[in-house]
Amino acid sequence: MTQPIVLKEIEAVRQAVKQARQRGARVSLVPTMGALHAGHASLLRAARAETDFVVASIFVNPTQFGPNEDFERYPRPLQKDLQACAADGVDAVFAPEPATMYPEGFRTFVEVTELQDLLCGASRPGHFRGVATVVLKLFQIVQPDVAYFGQKDAQQVCVIQKMTRDLDLPVAVRVCPIIREADGLALSSRNQYLTPEQRQRAPVLYQALQQARELIDRGERNPALVQKALEDCLASSGGMADYAAAVDAETLRPLQPRLRRNVLLAVAVRFGATRLIDNIVVRVPAEKAPR
Ligand code: AMP
């Protein structure tokens, strides 16, 4: 098992990528905040399989955390993460200090208007501005041919895809499926905050999504009723639903008057101070035009 090179400076990343390109390598980037788990590993493996030089970034990005969020206590097990990166064949790990990414006097931010304010954006103002800004910076630093993201963060994927198109960024964005525990809970670095009792209740997110999917599969097309089914299921667990939504998978806007095309079912639930999210996309078959 070869160890990845660990780089903390932007110039060192540029040099490593330049050398890889001189050898004709296709370069990929997997942005993460560390505390790596099997969800991250699936992205790293996809990158390893499809490209020649894999860069993983490990950076707990301060600009995407609100003032009362978990930036300080977010887990940072760097040595363990480096071992995981080695096991998945990562070539280089970019693990900058916050002051390297945001030096004194930093003033420039990217906003993907409207998209950034919906769903998670409503309860986490500024979150997607921080995400878009750090991802654009990482794209500029690594200049990857391909970047890998997880469907787990469906709104993040929408924001990044929109930014990539709107700003003509020469990066192919690949989206990998959600990796789950055996009981359906989507893997997340934040699952470790859950008490044993909260952990037992946490699979309700996926259960609610599946029940709503079954409703749609049985022919329900009323968005309000599907949303109510999500809410009712979540309420049964004692978690506090932040939102439960059935929206257009691309625009994240409400579908009125009927569900159609690709519907994103998305939920966010708080167990104590821990906020968990999950989603599935349901394809609604085209309706036959009335004769
Ligand atoms: P994070 O470290 O939480 O910022 O996540 C880094 C990347 O891993 C993001 O693109 C996430 O969507 C993705 N990711 C996190 N959890 C999962 C999961 N359970 N399945 C697939 N991808 C995931």
PDB file of N, CA and C in Angstrom, residues 26 55 59 61 119 142 152 155 167 178 189 234 255:
ATOM      1  N   ARG A  26      -4.881  11.849 -16.076  1.00  0.00           N
ATOM      2  CA  ARG A  26      -6.160  12.534 -15.842  1.00  0.00           C
ATOM      3  C   ARG A  26      -6.309  12.710 -14.338  1.00  0.00           C
ATOM      4  N   VAL A  55      -6.626  13.274  -6.097  1.00  0.00           N
ATOM      5  CA  VAL A  55      -6.364  14.197  -4.988  1.00  0.00           C
ATOM      6  C   VAL A  55      -7.597  14.202  -4.080  1.00  0.00           C
ATOM      7  N   PHE A  59     -10.554  19.153   4.610  1.00  0.00           N
ATOM      8  CA  PHE A  59     -10.560  20.531   5.104  1.00  0.00           C
ATOM      9  C   PHE A  59     -11.918  20.818   5.731  1.00  0.00           C
ATOM     10  N   ASN A  61     -14.203  23.234   6.514  1.00  0.00           N
ATOM     11  CA  ASN A  61     -14.276  24.575   5.936  1.00  0.00           C
ATOM     12  C   ASN A  61     -15.058  25.540   6.831  1.00  0.00           C
ATOM     13  N   LEU A 119     -34.433  24.525   1.119  1.00  0.00           N
ATOM     14  CA  LEU A 119     -34.171  23.329   1.941  1.00  0.00           C
ATOM     15  C   LEU A 119     -33.181  23.615   3.076  1.00  0.00           C
ATOM     16  N   VAL A 142      -6.573  22.672  -7.619  1.00  0.00           N
ATOM     17  CA  VAL A 142      -6.239  21.333  -8.154  1.00  0.00           C
ATOM     18  C   VAL A 142      -6.432  21.283  -9.664  1.00  0.00           C
ATOM     19  N   LYS A 152     -25.663  11.953  -1.141  1.00  0.00           N
ATOM     20  CA  LYS A 152     -26.071  12.201   0.258  1.00  0.00           C
ATOM     21  C   LYS A 152     -26.410  13.678   0.473  1.00  0.00           C
ATOM     22  N   GLN A 155     -28.553  18.769  -2.202  1.00  0.00           N
ATOM     23  CA  GLN A 155     -28.593  20.202  -2.514  1.00  0.00           C
ATOM     24  C   GLN A 155     -27.193  20.718  -2.847  1.00  0.00           C
ATOM     25  N   LEU A 167     -20.428  29.237 -14.290  1.00  0.00           N
ATOM     26  CA  LEU A 167     -19.100  29.873 -14.365  1.00  0.00           C
ATOM     27  C   LEU A 167     -18.197  29.170 -15.381  1.00  0.00           C
ATOM     28  N   ILE A 178     -25.701   7.099  -2.416  1.00  0.00           N
ATOM     29  CA  ILE A 178     -25.591   7.176  -0.952  1.00  0.00           C
ATOM     30  C   ILE A 178     -25.237   5.807  -0.384  1.00  0.00           C
ATOM     31  N   SER A 189     -20.346  11.683   8.896  1.00  0.00           N
ATOM     32  CA  SER A 189     -19.367  11.932   9.952  1.00  0.00           C
ATOM     33  C   SER A 189     -20.065  12.382  11.230  1.00  0.00           C
ATOM     34  N   LEU A 234     -41.777  10.978  10.255  1.00  0.00           N
ATOM     35  CA  LEU A 234     -40.678  11.566  11.046  1.00  0.00           C
ATOM     36  C   LEU A 234     -41.153  11.898  12.470  1.00  0.00           C
ATOM     37  N   LEU A 255     -43.194  21.230  -6.698  1.00  0.00           N
ATOM     38  CA  LEU A 255     -43.849  20.762  -7.917  1.00  0.00           C
ATOM     39  C   LEU A 255     -45.342  20.970  -7.731  1.00  0.00           C
TER      40      LEU A 255
END
